[in-house]
Amino acid sequence: MSATERQQQFEQAITARPDLRPGARIARNFGFSNSARVIEGGLFACTNNLEAYSAGLAGGRTPPIGQFIFLCVLTFPPQDEVYFAITVTSEAGRVNDGLLKLFHEGGQRNADAVANGGKAGKISNNVKFYITDSGHLFFHNHDFMESVRPGPNDPPLDAGCMARIDSILFSIWPPAASAARSLLAREFVGYLGSLIGREKVHELRVWADAAAVRPDMQRMPETIGIAEIENAVRELGGHYPGGEVRRFHAALNFLPHKHFVILAGLSGTGKTQLALKYARAVHGLKTDKEQDPFLVVCPVRPEWTDPTGLTGYYDVLSNRYMVPPFLEAVLLATAHRDSPVFVVLDELNLARVEYYLSDVLSCVENGEPLQLHSNGVPLEGSTGTSIPAALPLPSNLYIISTINIDETTNPVSDKVLDRAHVIDMSAVDLKGFLDALENRDATLANARVIAGPLLLQVHELMTRHGLGFGYRVAEEVVRYHAFASKHLQADPGDTADDLMVQKILVKLRGTERQRPLLTGLARVLGGFQRSQDLLAKLTADLDDFGSFQANR
């Protein structure tokens, strides 16, 4: 699509607006020499030739216009364009009065020039329009101004040539939910909001694109009813009967500036899935297969000992700043301030949390920008966007972390716990989950009937000794049963025995205190030879060494 076609489509979208008044003046300002540019104290918006209109207005031949709309564009590297329409309606009369003022001043200058032996010139040609930091549109017909912020010895801007701006509608090309493609453009939109007020700046959807932001993705979580979120999570396959969704929703949204929650507990209880399904529910997605551009999963690696795994680093070999997933999420949230962006730090405590997360925690707590590098100018990022030296964490960034509590992880310090809400998800409603699984997938009905009772008995025994298993294990057991029955024509008892050894009993470990667990499991699994052999071995280890572990 050519630039001319984009300009025409943006203009058509503006003229189709229901708030467009009859006789409104729509001024097109897309030329190279007429493009907008940021100046000190505001923005140069455009230049318009209004000589004929001003002369007609002064001579009583032209009725005053009741609405002015100035169509402008500003281009950012590498190829982003911000098209925006400045609307003046409530104070359109002030624009007309100001144009008359400029016309009469021009006439007076012509009269003075002729009286001094010179020639008369243009009266109101090329009126320059500026946006000031007070939310006004200022205009004049002199030379271009480099600043609309008068210095200590400069006269103030002419109040007779100022009118308050009612709104600015904008569209960004290309339309994509991407930090790399629209960060600078979105920062400019934020600058417009700082000049006239964020409530007056609105996005206009002009171009359809598969990657464009859907309307549901511009809802903040706190504006959505909890019943809607719970139903959506349930439809996505989530099983959280203990009020986990409600507690998670409250903990994530009760502060407008800080959104940081830790989901803790037994492996396989749906901690990560709660974070993912909640994000998709907020974004209005109906299935797990739909791509969510505002959801970023960042797996924590055990070798992280500094913040670079999250916030990136400058690579001297490629001469670029390497952008990891977490920083990509921050850039994405910065570029799309109206959309909630969720970043999931999976397995938070696989590494020492204080080593790599301290910088982010400080920024979350005190609101200071995240320091990325010390270069005086932005660096080229590995994703194609420019990386500034410091980047504030935007309020639409939601950080969700998951932790497992076992011997493979590191303890989480009070410094971290104090800055987050910790939701324990160790409770497992196995029967309810199996019912829901069968309802979602009727092909698992027979496998559930066979495997379900045994799973419940074994789970109850293991839970008493802190060795229970979660929903992930239970679902895989049922699906394995279904597969073995269909494709292997396997005996159900042999399949159950295999699964106990391969999936359930491998978690067994303990000391003399766990002897009743081994005894109870031997009783429940009396008909399964492989299981009995493993339990006998573990019992012998306990007798000989005072402890046992199935997977050593």
mmCIF file of C-alpha atoms in Angstrom, residues 22-25 53 56-58 60-68 92-97 99-100:
data_model
loop_
_atom_site.group_PDB
_atom_site.id
_atom_site.type_symbol
_atom_site.label_atom_id
_atom_site.label_comp_id
_atom_site.label_asym_id
_atom_site.label_seq_id
_atom_site.Cartn_x
_atom_site.Cartn_y
_atom_site.Cartn_z
ATOM 1 C CA PRO A 22 -21.605 19.763 8.213
ATOM 2 C CA GLY A 23 -19.264 22.251 6.585
ATOM 3 C CA ALA A 24 -16.277 21.196 8.679
ATOM 4 C CA ARG A 25 -12.932 22.174 7.203
ATOM 5 C CA TYR A 53 -10.930 31.828 3.483
ATOM 6 C CA GLY A 56 -13.977 35.799 2.407
ATOM 7 C CA LEU A 57 -14.544 35.826 6.158
ATOM 8 C CA ALA A 58 -13.416 39.462 6.409
ATOM 9 C CA GLY A 60 -18.687 38.734 4.755
ATOM 10 C CA ARG A 61 -18.778 36.424 1.715
ATOM 11 C CA THR A 62 -17.862 33.229 3.616
ATOM 12 C CA PRO A 63 -19.728 31.916 6.657
ATOM 13 C CA PRO A 64 -17.514 31.058 9.621
ATOM 14 C CA ILE A 65 -16.518 27.413 9.914
ATOM 15 C CA GLY A 66 -17.855 25.565 12.953
ATOM 16 C CA GLN A 67 -15.279 22.795 13.061
ATOM 17 C CA PHE A 68 -11.632 22.572 12.047
ATOM 18 C CA ALA A 92 -13.815 27.047 16.486
ATOM 19 C CA GLY A 93 -15.015 30.639 16.867
ATOM 20 C CA ARG A 94 -11.656 31.554 18.391
ATOM 21 C CA VAL A 95 -9.921 30.125 15.303
ATOM 22 C CA ASN A 96 -12.128 32.285 13.068
ATOM 23 C CA ASP A 97 -11.474 35.352 15.223
ATOM 24 C CA LEU A 99 -7.678 34.281 11.394
ATOM 25 C CA LEU A 100 -9.519 37.593 11.068
#
